[in-house]
Amino acid sequence: GAVVSQHPSRVICKSGTSVKIECRSLDFQATTMFWYRQFPKQSLMLMATSNEGSKATYEQGVEKDKFLINHASLTLSTLTVTSAHPEDSSFYICSAQGRNGYTFGSGTRLTVV
Amino acid sequence: QKEVEQNSGPLSVPEGAIASLNCTYSDRGSQSFFWYRQYSGKSPELIMSIYSNGDKEDGRFTAQLNKASQYVSLLIRDSQPSDSATYLCAVKVGTTDSWGKLQFGAGTQVVVTP
């Protein structure tokens, strides 16, 4: 079946630094990649949608200069959290849309100290 | 008004009983609906998708869709302790099939008691 590999699974970073999260579709081409954020006890909130080779579309209230998304190929998308702050601590999940629907990555637990 | 609504629970279900989960949505034009299970600290995993009115069964799971009433439900038969998780209802929104985004409900926590 379709697999999306997401790395790292956990990361702790200092306030003010940047963190890059990678999502790779291993056995299919992901035409579209979705990036979600999930705070404790809350549901998944869509941050942005990206199509290969084009600029990402950000949801209202999500700062595009803070959450940089690159979708350079049909198998790789990255989310970079720039100048991270403690309030950015969350569970970040990618989801790739391929021919057979949506496949989620395993998530990245980001803790900013 | 939230676009996808679920009861947050927790829904306590005795082992072996049926768990019934409900979800309502606001976009009458929505055509694709999904149920995901999420264990604590893990990403969601797809249980079922449903696109047509009526029932769809897969093992111990049955999804029911009623577009006129804008609700979708999930039944879990013979509930097991391993079914204890948060169940997320998701509705596909957007105007093109090529990249319709999912709108998630807040999730219903299910606790199956031995």
mmCIF file of C-alpha atoms in Angstrom:
data_model
loop_
_atom_site.group_PDB
_atom_site.id
_atom_site.type_symbol
_atom_site.label_atom_id
_atom_site.label_comp_id
_atom_site.label_asym_id
_atom_site.label_seq_id
_atom_site.Cartn_x
_atom_site.Cartn_y
_atom_site.Cartn_z
ATOM 1 C CA GLY A 1 0.000 0.000 0.000
ATOM 2 C CA ALA A 2 0.905 3.674 -0.185
ATOM 3 C CA VAL A 3 3.489 4.782 2.362
ATOM 4 C CA VAL A 4 4.537 8.254 3.410
ATOM 5 C CA SER A 5 7.750 8.505 5.380
ATOM 6 C CA GLN A 6 7.964 11.497 7.714
ATOM 7 C CA HIS A 7 11.131 12.572 9.523
ATOM 8 C CA PRO A 8 12.075 13.335 12.162
ATOM 9 C CA SER A 9 9.531 11.725 14.440
ATOM 10 C CA ARG A 10 10.576 13.890 17.367
ATOM 11 C CA VAL A 11 12.639 17.037 17.557
ATOM 12 C CA ILE A 12 13.537 19.409 20.347
ATOM 13 C CA CYS A 13 14.934 22.764 19.355
ATOM 14 C CA LYS A 14 15.861 26.007 21.009
ATOM 15 C CA SER A 15 13.675 29.054 20.661
ATOM 16 C CA GLY A 16 14.693 31.120 17.645
ATOM 17 C CA THR A 17 16.097 28.284 15.596
ATOM 18 C CA SER A 18 14.595 26.635 12.516
ATOM 19 C CA VAL A 19 13.436 23.066 12.078
ATOM 20 C CA LYS A 20 12.864 21.173 8.832
ATOM 21 C CA ILE A 21 10.387 18.323 8.557
ATOM 22 C CA GLU A 22 10.468 15.992 5.557
ATOM 23 C CA CYS A 23 7.747 13.906 4.005
ATOM 24 C CA ARG A 24 8.472 11.417 1.260
ATOM 25 C CA SER A 25 5.982 9.305 -0.629
ATOM 26 C CA LEU A 26 7.828 6.011 -1.039
ATOM 27 C CA ASP A 27 5.860 4.114 -3.628
ATOM 28 C CA PHE A 28 3.620 6.613 -5.339
ATOM 29 C CA GLN A 29 3.655 10.109 -6.724
ATOM 30 C CA ALA A 30 2.020 12.648 -4.474
ATOM 31 C CA THR A 31 0.364 15.263 -6.618
ATOM 32 C CA THR A 32 -0.652 17.214 -3.573
ATOM 33 C CA MET A 33 0.741 17.375 -0.052
ATOM 34 C CA PHE A 34 -1.185 18.680 2.939
ATOM 35 C CA TRP A 35 0.427 19.858 6.163
ATOM 36 C CA TYR A 36 -1.507 19.705 9.417
ATOM 37 C CA ARG A 37 -0.833 20.776 12.955
ATOM 38 C CA GLN A 38 -2.432 19.170 15.989
ATOM 39 C CA PHE A 39 -2.338 20.572 19.497
ATOM 40 C CA PRO A 40 -3.058 18.310 22.490
ATOM 41 C CA LYS A 41 -6.677 17.180 22.761
ATOM 42 C CA GLN A 42 -7.536 18.985 19.529
ATOM 43 C CA SER A 43 -8.197 17.869 15.996
ATOM 44 C CA LEU A 44 -6.016 18.240 12.944
ATOM 45 C CA MET A 45 -5.896 21.766 11.606
ATOM 46 C CA LEU A 46 -4.856 22.204 8.001
ATOM 47 C CA MET A 47 -1.968 24.617 7.665
ATOM 48 C CA ALA A 48 -1.277 24.576 3.948
ATOM 49 C CA THR A 49 -1.692 22.705 0.695
ATOM 50 C CA SER A 50 1.106 22.321 -1.799
ATOM 51 C CA ASN A 51 1.236 21.046 -5.339
ATOM 52 C CA GLU A 52 4.495 19.915 -6.890
ATOM 53 C CA GLY A 53 6.354 22.786 -8.505
ATOM 54 C CA SER A 54 4.075 25.561 -7.328
ATOM 55 C CA LYS A 55 3.722 27.796 -4.309
ATOM 56 C CA ALA A 56 1.829 26.478 -1.329
ATOM 57 C CA THR A 57 -1.638 27.720 -0.442
ATOM 58 C CA TYR A 58 -1.854 28.651 3.208
ATOM 59 C CA GLU A 59 -4.947 28.550 5.384
ATOM 60 C CA GLN A 60 -6.169 31.722 6.993
ATOM 61 C CA GLY A 61 -4.103 32.676 10.001
ATOM 62 C CA VAL A 62 -1.048 30.613 9.056
ATOM 63 C CA GLU A 63 2.065 32.728 8.474
ATOM 64 C CA LYS A 64 3.634 31.735 5.174
ATOM 65 C CA ASP A 65 6.956 33.370 6.083
ATOM 66 C CA LYS A 66 7.147 31.358 9.266
ATOM 67 C CA PHE A 67 6.086 27.987 7.888
ATOM 68 C CA LEU A 68 8.004 27.497 4.665
ATOM 69 C CA ILE A 69 6.810 24.707 2.429
ATOM 70 C CA ASN A 70 8.761 23.285 -0.464
ATOM 71 C CA HIS A 71 7.327 20.667 -2.808
ATOM 72 C CA ALA A 72 10.107 20.337 -5.334
ATOM 73 C CA SER A 73 9.257 16.856 -6.552
ATOM 74 C CA LEU A 74 6.324 14.462 -6.689
ATOM 75 C CA THR A 75 7.822 12.426 -3.859
ATOM 76 C CA LEU A 76 9.202 15.006 -1.454
ATOM 77 C CA SER A 77 7.720 17.908 0.474
ATOM 78 C CA THR A 78 9.314 19.788 3.352
ATOM 79 C CA LEU A 79 7.981 22.072 6.048
ATOM 80 C CA THR A 80 10.429 24.430 7.720
ATOM 81 C CA VAL A 81 9.399 26.126 10.942
ATOM 82 C CA THR A 82 11.503 29.274 11.051
ATOM 83 C CA SER A 83 12.399 31.157 14.213
ATOM 84 C CA ALA A 84 10.515 28.635 16.288
ATOM 85 C CA HIS A 85 8.889 29.693 19.543
ATOM 86 C CA PRO A 86 7.434 27.601 22.363
ATOM 87 C CA GLU A 87 3.906 28.201 21.039
ATOM 88 C CA ASP A 88 4.931 26.369 17.849
ATOM 89 C CA SER A 89 5.338 23.201 19.888
ATOM 90 C CA SER A 90 2.859 20.793 18.367
ATOM 91 C CA PHE A 91 2.371 17.579 16.413
ATOM 92 C CA TYR A 92 2.910 18.192 12.700
ATOM 93 C CA ILE A 93 1.519 15.689 10.204
ATOM 94 C CA CYS A 94 1.785 15.540 6.446
ATOM 95 C CA SER A 95 -0.703 13.871 4.154
ATOM 96 C CA ALA A 96 -0.046 13.001 0.550
ATOM 97 C CA GLN A 97 -2.768 12.725 -2.000
ATOM 98 C CA GLY A 98 -2.070 10.134 -4.632
ATOM 99 C CA ARG A 99 -4.139 8.100 -7.025
ATOM 100 C CA ASN A 100 -5.692 6.053 -4.235
ATOM 101 C CA GLY A 101 -6.552 8.794 -1.812
ATOM 102 C CA TYR A 102 -4.878 10.312 1.209
ATOM 103 C CA THR A 103 -1.915 8.778 3.035
ATOM 104 C CA PHE A 104 -0.659 10.256 6.281
ATOM 105 C CA GLY A 105 2.883 10.433 7.510
ATOM 106 C CA SER A 106 3.673 9.233 11.016
ATOM 107 C CA GLY A 107 3.908 12.760 12.395
ATOM 108 C CA THR A 108 6.602 14.911 13.966
ATOM 109 C CA ARG A 109 6.438 15.955 17.597
ATOM 110 C CA LEU A 110 8.107 19.370 17.801
ATOM 111 C CA THR A 111 9.077 20.779 21.174
ATOM 112 C CA VAL A 112 10.552 24.277 21.304
ATOM 113 C CA VAL A 113 12.376 25.103 24.528
ATOM 114 C CA GLN B 1 -20.322 27.254 13.267
ATOM 115 C CA LYS B 2 -17.909 24.391 12.896
ATOM 116 C CA GLU B 3 -17.929 22.740 9.505
ATOM 117 C CA VAL B 4 -17.576 19.202 10.811
ATOM 118 C CA GLU B 5 -19.011 18.401 14.221
ATOM 119 C CA GLN B 6 -18.593 15.378 16.444
ATOM 120 C CA ASN B 7 -19.347 14.661 20.071
ATOM 121 C CA SER B 8 -16.030 14.783 21.906
ATOM 122 C CA GLY B 9 -16.889 11.974 24.320
ATOM 123 C CA PRO B 10 -15.460 10.049 25.939
ATOM 124 C CA LEU B 11 -17.787 7.327 24.782
ATOM 125 C CA SER B 12 -17.516 4.397 27.142
ATOM 126 C CA VAL B 13 -18.411 1.065 25.554
ATOM 127 C CA PRO B 14 -18.362 -2.387 27.197
ATOM 128 C CA GLU B 15 -16.238 -4.949 25.436
ATOM 129 C CA GLY B 16 -18.299 -6.792 22.861
ATOM 130 C CA ALA B 17 -20.897 -4.044 22.528
ATOM 131 C CA ILE B 18 -21.575 -1.719 19.616
ATOM 132 C CA ALA B 19 -20.025 1.751 19.562
ATOM 133 C CA SER B 20 -21.993 4.353 17.626
ATOM 134 C CA LEU B 21 -20.282 7.530 16.475
ATOM 135 C CA ASN B 22 -21.946 10.450 14.757
ATOM 136 C CA CYS B 23 -20.737 13.313 12.615
ATOM 137 C CA THR B 24 -22.537 16.211 10.955
ATOM 138 C CA TYR B 25 -21.202 18.547 8.320
ATOM 139 C CA SER B 26 -22.247 21.929 7.001
ATOM 140 C CA ASP B 27 -21.200 21.866 3.325
ATOM 141 C CA ARG B 28 -24.149 20.377 1.456
ATOM 142 C CA GLY B 29 -21.972 19.953 -1.647
ATOM 143 C CA SER B 30 -19.544 17.551 0.040
ATOM 144 C CA GLN B 31 -19.297 14.182 -1.662
ATOM 145 C CA SER B 32 -16.502 12.292 0.093
ATOM 146 C CA PHE B 33 -16.406 11.261 3.725
ATOM 147 C CA PHE B 34 -13.829 9.449 5.801
ATOM 148 C CA TRP B 35 -13.454 7.915 9.223
ATOM 149 C CA TYR B 36 -9.986 7.814 10.766
ATOM 150 C CA ARG B 37 -8.759 6.238 13.979
ATOM 151 C CA GLN B 38 -6.026 7.974 15.916
ATOM 152 C CA TYR B 39 -4.186 6.491 18.847
ATOM 153 C CA SER B 40 -2.579 8.863 21.300
ATOM 154 C CA GLY B 41 0.638 10.318 19.893
ATOM 155 C CA LYS B 42 0.160 8.687 16.495
ATOM 156 C CA SER B 43 -1.049 9.925 13.151
ATOM 157 C CA PRO B 44 -4.529 9.054 11.856
ATOM 158 C CA GLU B 45 -5.155 5.805 10.055
ATOM 159 C CA LEU B 46 -7.999 5.355 7.615
ATOM 160 C CA ILE B 47 -10.818 3.062 8.673
ATOM 161 C CA MET B 48 -13.339 3.682 5.942
ATOM 162 C CA SER B 49 -14.382 6.019 3.202
ATOM 163 C CA ILE B 50 -17.940 6.468 1.982
ATOM 164 C CA TYR B 51 -19.284 8.381 -0.967
ATOM 165 C CA SER B 52 -22.882 7.225 -1.513
ATOM 166 C CA ASN B 53 -25.956 7.335 0.678
ATOM 167 C CA GLY B 54 -26.582 4.204 2.669
ATOM 168 C CA ASP B 55 -24.414 1.736 4.521
ATOM 169 C CA LYS B 56 -20.939 0.468 3.806
ATOM 170 C CA GLU B 57 -19.566 -2.443 5.779
ATOM 171 C CA ASP B 58 -15.958 -3.494 6.280
ATOM 172 C CA GLY B 59 -15.376 -6.156 8.881
ATOM 173 C CA ARG B 60 -16.589 -4.917 12.254
ATOM 174 C CA PHE B 61 -17.064 -1.387 10.937
ATOM 175 C CA THR B 62 -20.124 0.051 9.212
ATOM 176 C CA ALA B 63 -20.279 3.578 7.889
ATOM 177 C CA GLN B 64 -23.618 5.198 7.187
ATOM 178 C CA LEU B 65 -24.147 8.290 5.075
ATOM 179 C CA ASN B 66 -27.221 10.481 4.726
ATOM 180 C CA LYS B 67 -26.489 13.447 2.505
ATOM 181 C CA ALA B 68 -29.978 14.919 2.847
ATOM 182 C CA SER B 69 -29.532 15.164 6.604
ATOM 183 C CA GLN B 70 -25.803 15.926 6.283
ATOM 184 C CA TYR B 71 -24.629 13.286 8.686
ATOM 185 C CA VAL B 72 -22.304 10.356 8.568
ATOM 186 C CA SER B 73 -21.951 7.738 11.275
ATOM 187 C CA LEU B 74 -19.667 4.875 12.189
ATOM 188 C CA LEU B 75 -20.669 1.708 13.996
ATOM 189 C CA ILE B 76 -18.080 -0.544 15.599
ATOM 190 C CA ARG B 77 -19.450 -3.997 16.340
ATOM 191 C CA ASP B 78 -17.987 -6.368 18.908
ATOM 192 C CA SER B 79 -15.875 -3.569 20.361
ATOM 193 C CA GLN B 80 -12.433 -4.597 21.588
ATOM 194 C CA PRO B 81 -10.080 -2.848 24.018
ATOM 195 C CA SER B 82 -7.798 -2.215 21.036
ATOM 196 C CA ASP B 83 -10.559 -0.052 19.545
ATOM 197 C CA SER B 84 -9.979 2.485 22.325
ATOM 198 C CA ALA B 85 -8.834 5.561 20.405
ATOM 199 C CA THR B 86 -10.056 8.865 19.052
ATOM 200 C CA TYR B 87 -12.163 8.595 15.924
ATOM 201 C CA LEU B 88 -11.993 11.461 13.477
ATOM 202 C CA CYS B 89 -14.637 12.264 10.910
ATOM 203 C CA ALA B 90 -13.274 14.001 7.806
ATOM 204 C CA VAL B 91 -15.094 15.605 4.909
ATOM 205 C CA LYS B 92 -13.473 16.420 1.596
ATOM 206 C CA VAL B 93 -13.956 20.030 0.574
ATOM 207 C CA GLY B 94 -12.743 22.002 -2.398
ATOM 208 C CA THR B 95 -13.939 22.423 -5.942
ATOM 209 C CA THR B 96 -11.560 20.143 -7.802
ATOM 210 C CA ASP B 97 -11.017 16.439 -7.407
ATOM 211 C CA SER B 98 -7.314 16.805 -7.956
ATOM 212 C CA TRP B 99 -6.618 18.363 -4.604
ATOM 213 C CA GLY B 100 -9.647 18.451 -2.352
ATOM 214 C CA LYS B 101 -8.610 19.149 1.197
ATOM 215 C CA LEU B 102 -10.007 17.350 4.204
ATOM 216 C CA GLN B 103 -11.864 19.118 6.986
ATOM 217 C CA PHE B 104 -11.650 17.210 10.254
ATOM 218 C CA GLY B 105 -14.012 17.092 13.162
ATOM 219 C CA ALA B 106 -12.688 17.408 16.689
ATOM 220 C CA GLY B 107 -12.865 13.655 17.169
ATOM 221 C CA THR B 108 -14.735 11.335 19.518
ATOM 222 C CA GLN B 109 -12.752 9.496 22.146
ATOM 223 C CA VAL B 110 -13.865 5.899 22.544
ATOM 224 C CA VAL B 111 -12.972 3.855 25.603
ATOM 225 C CA VAL B 112 -13.735 0.159 25.495
ATOM 226 C CA THR B 113 -13.924 -1.316 28.958
ATOM 227 C CA PRO B 114 -13.171 -5.005 29.557
#
